[in-house]
C-alpha cells in the first residue's frame, strides 16, 4: 500500500439555487504514510471540502477516494461510519469537546462508540492524555482547560483508537501563536509514525514549517503538489 | 372560630336566627365552599327560608349484617323514592357534575392548555439544545458515532430531564395535598394512582415526541457540517 490516502479526479458539486456549484474540479492527490501533509489555500479554495472527502464525511459527486486501500466513495453509510470510527482520527478547529464530559471521557468517545467498555476506554484515554502531558487534567471539564489544553484533549481523542489517518481542520486557528506552535509540536511527536498519515488543512502560515509536504489548492484545483511556501527548515523548531 | 376561640358554646347567627354551637366536626369542604351545619330537621326547617323542597336526601345507616345494596332496594320498594348506596351516591354526584355543569369543560380546557404549553416548551427547549450543539453532534457523527447512538444519547437525556420534571411536579402536588390536609379549605384533594400514572404517560409521550422531532435534524445532518466555518 503506497499511500495512506488517495484521491483521483475528485469532483464535488453542491446545489446552489437552480444550478450546481462546482467546488472541486477533478482533484487528484495522495497522502503518504509517516508524514504530515498540509493542504493549504485561501478561504473558499475547496481545501475543507477536500478534507471532508478524504475523511469520508462527504461523498464526492464523482471520482475515487481511497483510504488505507478501501474505496470510501463506494462504501454504504454504515460501513463508512465504522471505517471513520476505526481508521480515522479527527481534530477540529473548535475542538468540539462535549462540555458535560471530562477530558478523559471526551478522549474515550471513539472507543466507547466502537463498543469498548467504558472503564477500559477511559483507561486508554487517560494513558494518551498522560502522553500529551494532561495526566493531571483527565477529570477536568473542557471549560476548566485552556484552549491549548482543550486542543490536546482533542488530539488525544484523535489518537486513542490508533487510527491510520489523522485529519486536522485548522488545528491552530483558535489558538495564539505560542499555543499553536506547542500543539503542532505535540501533534508531530504524537501523531507522526511510519504506519500513520497526518493531513492538516490550514491557512495559518506560522505552522507551515511543520509540514513534510504541502499541497496548495485554489479555486477547487490543486495548483502545487510540492509547494515550499517559504517553510523554514524542519530542524528550526 | 375565625378569631381562634373555642366554638363550643358560642352563639352564631343563621338567617336571622341565633343558634348555639354544641359540637364541631371535620367535614369535607363542599364544592362551593359553603359551611355545613348539622341540626335537627325541625330546627333546620324553621330557620331556612321558604322553598319548595327542603329535603335533598336522608342518610340511612344499615344494621350490622344488612347489605347496603339490599337495604337500598328495600327502601326503594317501600317508599318509591330513589335509594343509593354510598358508592352509588358518590358516582351520582360525579355524574351530575359532569353532565350538568361546565366544570369538566373548564378543567379540560385548563389541562389541554397545560399539555399544549408543555409540548411547546419541551419541544423548543430540546430544539434549542440541538441547535446549540449542532457542531458537536456533527463532530460526533464525523468521529463515527452512529445515528442510533446519538438517538439513544438524546433520548436518555430527554427522559432524564422529563423524569426529574415529572418527579418535581408530582412531588410538589403530593406535598401540597399532604401539607394542606389539615386546612379545611384544602380538604378533599386526593392524588389517585390513575393521575400519577396518566401524568407519567403524558410526560413520557411529550418528551419522547419532542426529542425525536428535535433530533431528526441531527440524524439527517451531514457530518461535514463540523468543518464548515
Short mmCIF file of C-alpha atoms in Angstrom, two decimals:
data_model
loop_
_atom_site.label_atom_id
_atom_site.label_comp_id
_atom_site.label_asym_id
_atom_site.label_seq_id
_atom_site.Cartn_x
_atom_site.Cartn_y
_atom_site.Cartn_z
CA UNK A 1 0.00 0.00 0.00
CA UNK A 2 1.97 3.01 -1.24
CA UNK A 3 -0.17 5.75 0.24
CA UNK A 4 -2.44 6.13 3.23
CA UNK A 5 -4.98 8.07 1.23
CA UNK A 6 -5.51 8.89 -2.39
CA UNK A 7 -7.96 10.97 -4.35
CA UNK A 8 -8.41 10.52 -8.07
CA UNK A 9 -10.14 13.13 -10.20
CA UNK A 10 -12.49 14.12 -7.38
CA UNK A 11 -15.31 16.43 -8.44
CA UNK A 12 -17.59 17.93 -5.83
CA UNK A 13 -20.70 19.88 -6.67
CA UNK A 14 -23.34 21.40 -4.42
CA UNK A 15 -26.80 22.64 -5.34
CA UNK A 16 -26.92 26.43 -5.49
CA UNK A 17 -30.40 27.62 -6.30
CA UNK A 18 -31.40 26.10 -9.62
CA UNK A 19 -27.78 25.46 -10.56
CA UNK A 20 -24.98 23.33 -9.22
CA UNK A 21 -21.86 24.91 -7.84
CA UNK A 22 -18.65 23.02 -8.57
CA UNK A 23 -16.27 23.31 -5.61
CA UNK A 24 -13.66 20.73 -6.62
CA UNK A 25 -12.66 20.39 -10.26
CA UNK A 26 -11.16 16.93 -10.59
CA UNK A 27 -8.58 16.99 -7.81
CA UNK A 28 -6.08 14.14 -7.62
CA UNK A 29 -3.65 13.79 -4.75
CA UNK A 30 -2.13 11.29 -2.39
CA UNK A 31 -1.26 11.34 1.30
CA UNK A 32 1.86 9.35 2.23
CA UNK A 33 2.47 7.42 5.42
CA UNK A 34 4.85 8.73 8.03
CA UNK A 35 4.46 12.36 7.03
CA UNK A 36 2.49 15.45 7.84
CA UNK A 37 0.84 16.64 4.66
CA UNK A 38 -0.53 20.14 4.64
CA UNK A 39 -3.38 21.15 2.36
CA UNK A 40 -3.28 24.92 2.12
CA UNK A 41 -5.13 27.61 0.26
CA UNK A 42 -7.24 30.70 0.73
CA UNK A 43 -10.75 30.66 2.14
CA UNK A 44 -13.22 29.13 -0.30
CA UNK A 45 -10.50 27.32 -2.22
CA UNK A 46 -12.03 23.91 -1.54
CA UNK A 47 -9.50 22.60 0.98
CA UNK A 48 -12.10 21.83 3.63
CA UNK A 49 -14.30 20.10 1.05
CA UNK A 50 -11.27 18.03 0.03
CA UNK A 51 -10.64 17.17 3.68
CA UNK A 52 -14.27 16.15 4.06
CA UNK A 53 -13.97 13.88 1.02
CA UNK A 54 -10.74 12.27 2.20
CA UNK A 55 -12.16 11.68 5.67
CA UNK A 56 -15.35 10.08 4.39
CA UNK A 57 -17.67 12.70 5.82
CA UNK A 58 -18.73 13.89 2.38
CA UNK A 59 -19.17 11.73 -0.70
CA UNK A 60 -17.74 13.18 -3.91
CA UNK A 61 -20.01 13.84 -6.86
CA UNK A 62 -17.60 11.78 -8.92
CA UNK A 63 -14.07 10.46 -8.68
CA UNK A 64 -12.38 7.97 -6.38
CA UNK A 65 -11.37 8.40 -2.75
CA UNK A 66 -9.26 5.63 -1.29
CA UNK A 67 -8.06 5.43 2.32
CA UNK A 68 -5.99 2.51 3.54
CA UNK A 69 -6.78 0.71 0.31
CA UNK A 70 -10.56 1.00 0.73
CA UNK A 71 -12.76 2.98 -1.61
CA UNK A 72 -14.75 5.38 0.54
CA UNK A 73 -16.79 6.62 -2.39
CA UNK A 74 -18.20 3.12 -2.86
CA UNK A 75 -19.00 2.39 0.79
CA UNK A 76 -22.53 2.48 2.10
CA UNK A 77 -23.28 4.76 5.04
CA UNK A 78 -22.96 2.16 7.81
CA UNK A 79 -19.59 0.90 6.58
CA UNK A 80 -18.38 4.47 6.18
CA UNK A 81 -19.31 5.32 9.77
CA UNK A 82 -17.50 2.19 11.02
CA UNK A 83 -14.49 3.00 8.87
CA UNK A 84 -14.25 6.53 10.19
CA UNK A 85 -14.66 5.31 13.76
CA UNK A 86 -11.82 2.79 13.49
CA UNK A 87 -9.39 4.16 10.94
CA UNK A 88 -9.58 7.93 11.05
CA UNK A 89 -8.83 10.40 13.82
CA UNK A 90 -10.35 13.89 13.69
CA UNK A 91 -9.07 17.16 15.08
CA UNK A 92 -11.39 20.10 14.62
CA UNK A 93 -10.80 23.83 14.59
CA UNK A 94 -13.10 24.47 17.59
CA UNK A 95 -12.06 21.26 19.40
CA UNK A 96 -15.74 20.22 19.62
CA UNK A 97 -15.38 18.63 23.03
CA UNK A 98 -18.59 17.72 24.85
CA UNK A 99 -18.93 20.25 27.64
CA UNK A 100 -20.52 17.91 30.16
CA UNK A 101 -17.89 15.20 29.78
CA UNK A 102 -14.46 15.20 31.40
CA UNK A 103 -11.28 15.30 29.34
CA UNK A 104 -10.86 11.54 29.75
CA UNK A 105 -14.46 10.84 28.77
CA UNK A 106 -14.15 13.10 25.75
CA UNK A 107 -10.98 11.38 24.65
CA UNK A 108 -12.60 7.98 25.10
CA UNK A 109 -15.53 8.69 22.75
CA UNK A 110 -14.20 6.84 19.66
CA UNK A 111 -13.57 3.70 21.73
CA UNK A 112 -16.92 3.85 23.54
CA UNK A 113 -18.70 4.42 20.23
CA UNK A 114 -16.95 1.30 18.92
CA UNK A 115 -18.27 -0.83 21.77
CA UNK A 116 -15.26 -0.81 24.11
CA UNK A 117 -16.38 -0.90 27.73
CA UNK A 118 -16.43 2.49 29.36
CA UNK A 119 -13.82 1.71 32.03
CA UNK A 120 -11.33 0.27 29.54
CA UNK A 121 -11.94 3.13 27.11
CA UNK A 122 -11.37 5.76 29.79
CA UNK A 123 -8.21 3.98 30.98
CA UNK A 124 -6.89 4.05 27.41
CA UNK A 125 -7.87 7.71 27.09
CA UNK A 126 -6.10 8.57 30.33
CA UNK A 127 -2.94 6.91 29.07
CA UNK A 128 -2.99 9.01 25.89
CA UNK A 129 -3.77 12.15 27.88
CA UNK A 130 -0.76 11.29 30.03
CA UNK A 131 1.41 11.05 26.91
CA UNK A 132 0.20 14.50 25.94
CA UNK A 133 1.00 15.98 29.35
CA UNK A 134 -2.56 16.14 30.60
CA UNK A 135 -2.46 13.38 33.21
CA UNK A 136 -3.44 15.82 35.93
CA UNK A 137 -6.31 17.23 33.90
CA UNK A 138 -8.05 13.98 32.96
CA UNK A 139 -11.05 14.64 35.23
CA UNK A 140 -11.47 18.28 34.35
CA UNK A 141 -14.30 19.56 32.21
CA UNK A 142 -13.41 21.36 28.97
CA UNK A 143 -14.37 24.74 30.45
CA UNK A 144 -11.72 24.23 33.12
CA UNK A 145 -8.99 23.88 30.49
CA UNK A 146 -7.20 26.46 28.36
CA UNK A 147 -7.64 26.49 24.59
CA UNK A 148 -4.32 24.72 24.09
CA UNK A 149 -5.21 22.08 26.65
CA UNK A 150 -8.58 21.54 25.03
CA UNK A 151 -6.92 21.03 21.67
CA UNK A 152 -4.60 18.49 23.31
CA UNK A 153 -7.67 16.63 24.58
CA UNK A 154 -8.95 16.72 21.00
CA UNK A 155 -5.62 15.27 19.86
CA UNK A 156 -5.96 12.53 22.47
CA UNK A 157 -9.45 11.80 21.14
CA UNK A 158 -7.99 11.56 17.64
CA UNK A 159 -5.22 9.19 18.75
CA UNK A 160 -6.94 6.96 21.31
CA UNK A 161 -8.15 4.36 18.81
CA UNK A 162 -4.81 4.29 16.96
CA UNK A 163 -6.13 5.41 13.59
CA UNK A 164 -4.14 5.15 10.36
CA UNK A 165 -5.12 8.57 9.12
CA UNK A 166 -5.47 11.72 11.18
CA UNK A 167 -7.21 14.71 9.64
CA UNK A 168 -6.87 18.12 11.23
CA UNK A 169 -9.06 21.04 10.25
CA UNK A 170 -7.34 24.33 11.05
CA UNK A 171 -5.97 22.91 14.31
CA UNK A 172 -4.32 26.17 15.36
CA UNK A 173 -6.90 28.66 14.15
CA UNK A 174 -8.40 29.20 17.60
CA UNK A 175 -5.03 29.39 19.37
CA UNK A 176 -2.47 32.11 19.84
CA UNK A 177 0.92 31.70 18.18
CA UNK A 178 2.66 30.08 21.13
CA UNK A 179 -0.14 27.64 21.91
CA UNK A 180 -0.46 26.86 18.21
CA UNK A 181 3.22 26.00 17.91
CA UNK A 182 3.01 23.85 21.05
CA UNK A 183 0.03 21.96 19.71
CA UNK A 184 1.75 21.36 16.38
CA UNK A 185 4.91 20.11 18.10
CA UNK A 186 2.78 17.76 20.15
CA UNK A 187 0.86 16.63 17.11
CA UNK A 188 4.10 15.99 15.28
CA UNK A 189 5.56 13.99 18.17
CA UNK A 190 2.43 12.01 18.99
CA UNK A 191 0.75 11.51 15.66
CA UNK A 192 3.55 11.03 13.20
CA UNK A 193 4.54 7.41 12.79
CA UNK A 194 5.54 5.17 9.86
CA UNK A 195 2.17 3.48 9.76
CA UNK A 196 0.13 6.63 10.02
CA UNK A 197 -0.54 9.67 7.87
CA UNK A 198 -1.46 13.11 9.07
CA UNK A 199 -3.38 15.54 6.87
CA UNK A 200 -3.59 19.13 8.07
CA UNK A 201 -5.82 21.70 6.41
CA UNK A 202 -4.73 25.20 7.31
CA UNK A 203 -4.13 28.69 6.12
CA UNK A 204 -2.01 29.51 9.17
CA UNK A 205 1.40 30.07 7.58
CA UNK A 206 3.05 30.18 11.04
CA UNK A 207 2.85 26.40 11.17
CA UNK A 208 3.92 25.57 7.60
CA UNK A 209 7.36 24.62 8.91
CA UNK A 210 5.85 21.51 10.47
CA UNK A 211 4.84 20.21 7.06
CA UNK A 212 6.71 17.39 5.35
CA UNK A 213 4.74 18.12 2.25
CA UNK A 214 2.46 20.96 1.24
CA UNK A 215 -0.33 20.71 -1.29
CA UNK A 216 -1.74 24.01 -2.48
CA UNK A 217 -5.32 24.28 -3.64
CA UNK A 218 -7.03 27.24 -5.24
CA UNK A 219 -10.47 27.59 -6.79
CA UNK A 220 -11.03 23.87 -6.40
CA UNK A 221 -7.92 22.89 -8.27
CA UNK A 222 -4.64 21.59 -6.95
CA UNK A 223 -2.10 24.08 -8.23
CA UNK A 224 1.01 22.89 -6.48
CA UNK A 225 1.80 19.49 -5.05
CA UNK A 226 5.21 20.28 -3.71
CA UNK A 227 4.98 23.81 -2.50
CA UNK A 228 7.70 25.10 -0.25
CA UNK A 229 5.50 28.03 0.83
CA UNK A 230 8.59 29.62 2.35
CA UNK A 231 8.60 26.98 5.02
CA UNK A 232 11.50 27.06 7.38
CA UNK A 233 13.83 24.09 7.67
CA UNK A 234 12.31 21.29 9.74
CA UNK A 235 15.11 21.42 12.28
CA UNK A 236 14.30 25.03 13.03
CA UNK A 237 11.91 24.23 15.85
CA UNK B 1 -63.95 30.35 65.08
CA UNK B 2 -62.13 32.87 62.89
CA UNK B 3 -60.70 34.65 65.93
CA UNK B 4 -59.36 31.38 67.33
CA UNK B 5 -61.89 30.98 70.16
CA UNK B 6 -63.25 27.56 71.02
CA UNK B 7 -66.56 27.33 69.09
CA UNK B 8 -68.30 25.11 71.61
CA UNK B 9 -70.99 27.10 73.44
CA UNK B 10 -70.63 30.12 71.16
CA UNK B 11 -73.66 31.70 69.57
CA UNK B 12 -73.87 32.11 65.81
CA UNK B 13 -76.47 33.67 63.57
CA UNK B 14 -78.05 31.81 60.69
CA UNK B 15 -80.75 33.54 58.63
CA UNK B 16 -81.55 35.93 61.48
CA UNK B 17 -81.81 33.09 63.97
CA UNK B 18 -79.41 32.62 66.85
CA UNK B 19 -78.07 29.13 67.24
CA UNK B 20 -75.71 27.73 69.84
CA UNK B 21 -72.81 25.60 68.68
CA UNK B 22 -72.93 22.32 70.53
CA UNK B 23 -70.21 20.48 68.69
CA UNK B 24 -67.93 20.55 65.68
CA UNK B 25 -66.97 18.04 63.07
CA UNK B 26 -64.23 17.87 60.48
CA UNK B 27 -66.30 17.65 57.33
CA UNK B 28 -65.15 17.71 53.74
CA UNK B 29 -65.44 21.14 52.18
CA UNK B 30 -68.35 21.41 49.76
CA UNK B 31 -67.59 22.27 46.17
CA UNK B 32 -68.93 25.80 46.57
CA UNK B 33 -67.17 26.21 49.91
CA UNK B 34 -70.39 26.72 51.91
CA UNK B 35 -70.34 25.67 55.58
CA UNK B 36 -72.20 22.56 56.67
CA UNK B 37 -74.44 22.76 59.75
CA UNK B 38 -75.81 19.69 61.43
CA UNK B 39 -79.05 20.12 63.40
CA UNK B 40 -82.44 18.56 63.92
CA UNK B 41 -84.63 18.52 60.82
CA UNK B 42 -87.34 20.51 62.55
CA UNK B 43 -84.86 23.21 63.55
CA UNK B 44 -83.45 23.31 60.04
CA UNK B 45 -86.95 23.72 58.56
CA UNK B 46 -87.66 26.61 60.90
CA UNK B 47 -84.52 28.66 60.23
CA UNK B 48 -84.17 28.15 56.45
CA UNK B 49 -86.05 30.40 54.03
CA UNK B 50 -89.21 29.04 52.44
CA UNK B 51 -88.69 26.94 49.34
CA UNK B 52 -90.48 24.11 47.56
CA UNK B 53 -88.32 21.18 48.57
CA UNK B 54 -86.09 21.47 51.60
CA UNK B 55 -85.13 17.84 51.86
CA UNK B 56 -82.42 16.73 49.45
CA UNK B 57 -81.64 13.33 50.88
CA UNK B 58 -81.85 11.25 54.01
CA UNK B 59 -78.86 9.39 55.33
CA UNK B 60 -79.63 5.87 56.43
CA UNK B 61 -77.41 3.54 58.40
CA UNK B 62 -77.70 -0.19 57.85
CA UNK B 63 -77.83 -2.53 60.80
CA UNK B 64 -74.95 -4.93 61.13
CA UNK B 65 -75.31 -7.82 58.73
CA UNK B 66 -77.59 -5.92 56.35
CA UNK B 67 -76.17 -5.31 52.89
CA UNK B 68 -76.40 -1.66 51.76
CA UNK B 69 -77.46 -2.77 48.28
CA UNK B 70 -80.27 -4.89 49.69
CA UNK B 71 -81.29 -2.09 52.06
CA UNK B 72 -81.43 0.42 49.22
CA UNK B 73 -83.64 -1.93 47.22
CA UNK B 74 -85.95 -2.38 50.20
CA UNK B 75 -86.24 1.38 50.76
CA UNK B 76 -87.00 1.94 47.08
CA UNK B 77 -89.70 -0.69 47.02
CA UNK B 78 -91.19 0.51 50.33
CA UNK B 79 -91.18 4.27 49.66
CA UNK B 80 -91.00 4.64 45.91
CA UNK B 81 -88.08 7.04 46.48
CA UNK B 82 -84.67 6.60 44.95
CA UNK B 83 -82.23 4.93 47.35
CA UNK B 84 -78.50 4.65 46.69
CA UNK B 85 -75.56 3.05 48.44
CA UNK B 86 -72.58 5.20 49.44
CA UNK B 87 -70.71 4.31 46.24
CA UNK B 88 -73.75 4.83 44.02
CA UNK B 89 -74.43 8.18 45.67
CA UNK B 90 -70.83 9.32 45.14
CA UNK B 91 -70.97 8.22 41.50
CA UNK B 92 -74.30 10.03 41.04
CA UNK B 93 -72.69 13.21 42.40
CA UNK B 94 -69.79 12.94 39.97
CA UNK B 95 -72.14 12.18 37.08
CA UNK B 96 -74.26 15.20 37.96
CA UNK B 97 -71.21 17.48 37.88
CA UNK B 98 -70.04 16.01 34.59
CA UNK B 99 -73.42 16.15 32.90
CA UNK B 100 -74.89 19.33 34.29
CA UNK B 101 -72.05 21.78 34.94
CA UNK B 102 -69.32 23.48 32.92
CA UNK B 103 -66.64 22.17 35.25
CA UNK B 104 -65.40 19.31 33.01
CA UNK B 105 -65.10 21.70 30.07
CA UNK B 106 -63.25 24.29 32.16
CA UNK B 107 -60.93 21.68 33.63
CA UNK B 108 -60.49 20.06 30.21
CA UNK B 109 -59.51 23.38 28.65
CA UNK B 110 -57.05 24.08 31.50
CA UNK B 111 -55.48 20.63 31.17
CA UNK B 112 -55.42 20.90 27.37
CA UNK B 113 -53.69 24.27 27.56
CA UNK B 114 -51.23 22.81 30.05
CA UNK B 115 -50.41 19.99 27.65
CA UNK B 116 -50.01 22.39 24.71
CA UNK B 117 -47.72 24.65 26.75
CA UNK B 118 -45.73 21.63 27.94
CA UNK B 119 -45.33 20.32 24.39
CA UNK B 120 -44.29 23.71 23.02
CA UNK B 121 -41.83 24.48 25.83
CA UNK B 122 -40.35 20.98 25.83
CA UNK B 123 -40.01 20.92 22.05
CA UNK B 124 -38.48 24.41 21.94
CA UNK B 125 -36.05 23.63 24.76
CA UNK B 126 -34.90 20.43 23.09
CA UNK B 127 -34.72 22.11 19.68
CA UNK B 128 -32.57 24.88 21.20
CA UNK B 129 -30.31 22.29 22.82
CA UNK B 130 -29.92 20.53 19.48
CA UNK B 131 -29.27 23.77 17.59
CA UNK B 132 -26.69 24.99 20.10
CA UNK B 133 -24.85 21.67 19.90
CA UNK B 134 -25.21 21.07 16.18
CA UNK B 135 -21.48 21.25 15.50
CA UNK B 136 -20.75 18.93 18.41
CA UNK B 137 -23.25 16.45 17.01
CA UNK B 138 -21.54 16.88 13.64
CA UNK B 139 -18.20 16.14 15.31
CA UNK B 140 -19.61 13.02 16.95
CA UNK B 141 -21.01 11.83 13.63
CA UNK B 142 -17.67 12.52 11.91
CA UNK B 143 -15.82 10.60 14.62
CA UNK B 144 -18.07 7.62 13.91
CA UNK B 145 -20.86 7.82 16.44
CA UNK B 146 -23.88 6.28 14.74
CA UNK B 147 -27.29 7.88 14.39
CA UNK B 148 -28.67 5.19 16.66
CA UNK B 149 -26.14 6.05 19.37
CA UNK B 150 -26.96 9.77 19.03
CA UNK B 151 -30.67 8.98 19.24
CA UNK B 152 -30.09 6.89 22.38
CA UNK B 153 -28.00 9.67 23.90
CA UNK B 154 -30.56 12.39 23.22
CA UNK B 155 -33.46 10.19 24.34
CA UNK B 156 -31.65 9.25 27.55
CA UNK B 157 -31.05 12.93 28.33
CA UNK B 158 -34.62 13.89 27.44
CA UNK B 159 -36.06 11.10 29.58
CA UNK B 160 -33.81 12.01 32.48
CA UNK B 161 -34.90 15.66 32.30
CA UNK B 162 -38.53 14.56 31.89
CA UNK B 163 -38.24 12.22 34.88
CA UNK B 164 -36.79 14.99 37.05
CA UNK B 165 -39.53 17.42 35.93
CA UNK B 166 -42.21 14.80 36.47
CA UNK B 167 -40.83 13.98 39.92
CA UNK B 168 -40.81 17.66 40.88
CA UNK B 169 -44.36 18.14 39.56
CA UNK B 170 -45.90 15.06 41.16
CA UNK B 171 -43.83 15.55 44.32
CA UNK B 172 -44.99 19.16 44.56
CA UNK B 173 -48.60 18.12 44.09
CA UNK B 174 -48.31 15.40 46.72
CA UNK B 175 -46.61 17.80 49.11
CA UNK B 176 -49.37 20.38 48.56
CA UNK B 177 -52.03 17.80 49.39
CA UNK B 178 -50.08 16.40 52.33
CA UNK B 179 -49.29 19.71 53.99
CA UNK B 180 -52.77 21.09 53.28
CA UNK B 181 -54.58 18.11 54.76
CA UNK B 182 -55.41 19.97 57.98
CA UNK B 183 -56.58 23.14 56.29
CA UNK B 184 -60.40 22.98 55.92
CA UNK B 185 -60.29 24.93 52.67
CA UNK B 186 -57.86 22.45 51.10
CA UNK B 187 -59.54 19.25 52.22
CA UNK B 188 -60.97 16.92 49.65
CA UNK B 189 -57.93 16.86 47.39
CA UNK B 190 -56.52 13.45 46.63
CA UNK B 191 -53.89 12.08 44.25
CA UNK B 192 -55.16 8.90 42.66
CA UNK B 193 -52.76 6.41 41.13
CA UNK B 194 -54.51 6.93 37.81
CA UNK B 195 -53.47 10.60 37.87
CA UNK B 196 -49.88 9.68 38.76
CA UNK B 197 -49.73 7.06 36.00
CA UNK B 198 -51.54 9.25 33.48
CA UNK B 199 -49.20 12.16 34.12
CA UNK B 200 -46.19 9.85 33.76
CA UNK B 201 -47.50 8.58 30.45
CA UNK B 202 -48.23 12.11 29.22
CA UNK B 203 -44.75 13.31 30.19
CA UNK B 204 -43.18 10.27 28.54
CA UNK B 205 -45.07 10.84 25.29
CA UNK B 206 -44.42 14.60 25.26
CA UNK B 207 -40.69 14.20 25.97
CA UNK B 208 -40.20 11.30 23.56
CA UNK B 209 -42.06 13.00 20.72
CA UNK B 210 -40.33 16.34 21.30
CA UNK B 211 -36.88 14.73 21.49
CA UNK B 212 -37.50 12.66 18.40
CA UNK B 213 -38.68 15.58 16.29
CA UNK B 214 -35.79 17.74 17.54
CA UNK B 215 -33.12 15.14 16.88
CA UNK B 216 -34.35 14.35 13.36
CA UNK B 217 -32.31 17.30 12.14
CA UNK B 218 -29.16 15.74 13.58
CA UNK B 219 -29.94 12.32 12.16
CA UNK B 220 -30.28 13.77 8.66
CA UNK B 221 -27.34 16.15 9.09
CA UNK B 222 -24.18 15.83 7.08
CA UNK B 223 -21.24 15.22 9.48
CA UNK B 224 -19.10 17.52 7.33
CA UNK B 225 -21.00 20.44 8.91
CA UNK B 226 -18.37 20.37 11.65
CA UNK B 227 -15.73 21.52 9.15
CA UNK B 228 -17.74 24.47 7.89
CA UNK B 229 -16.80 27.84 9.25
#
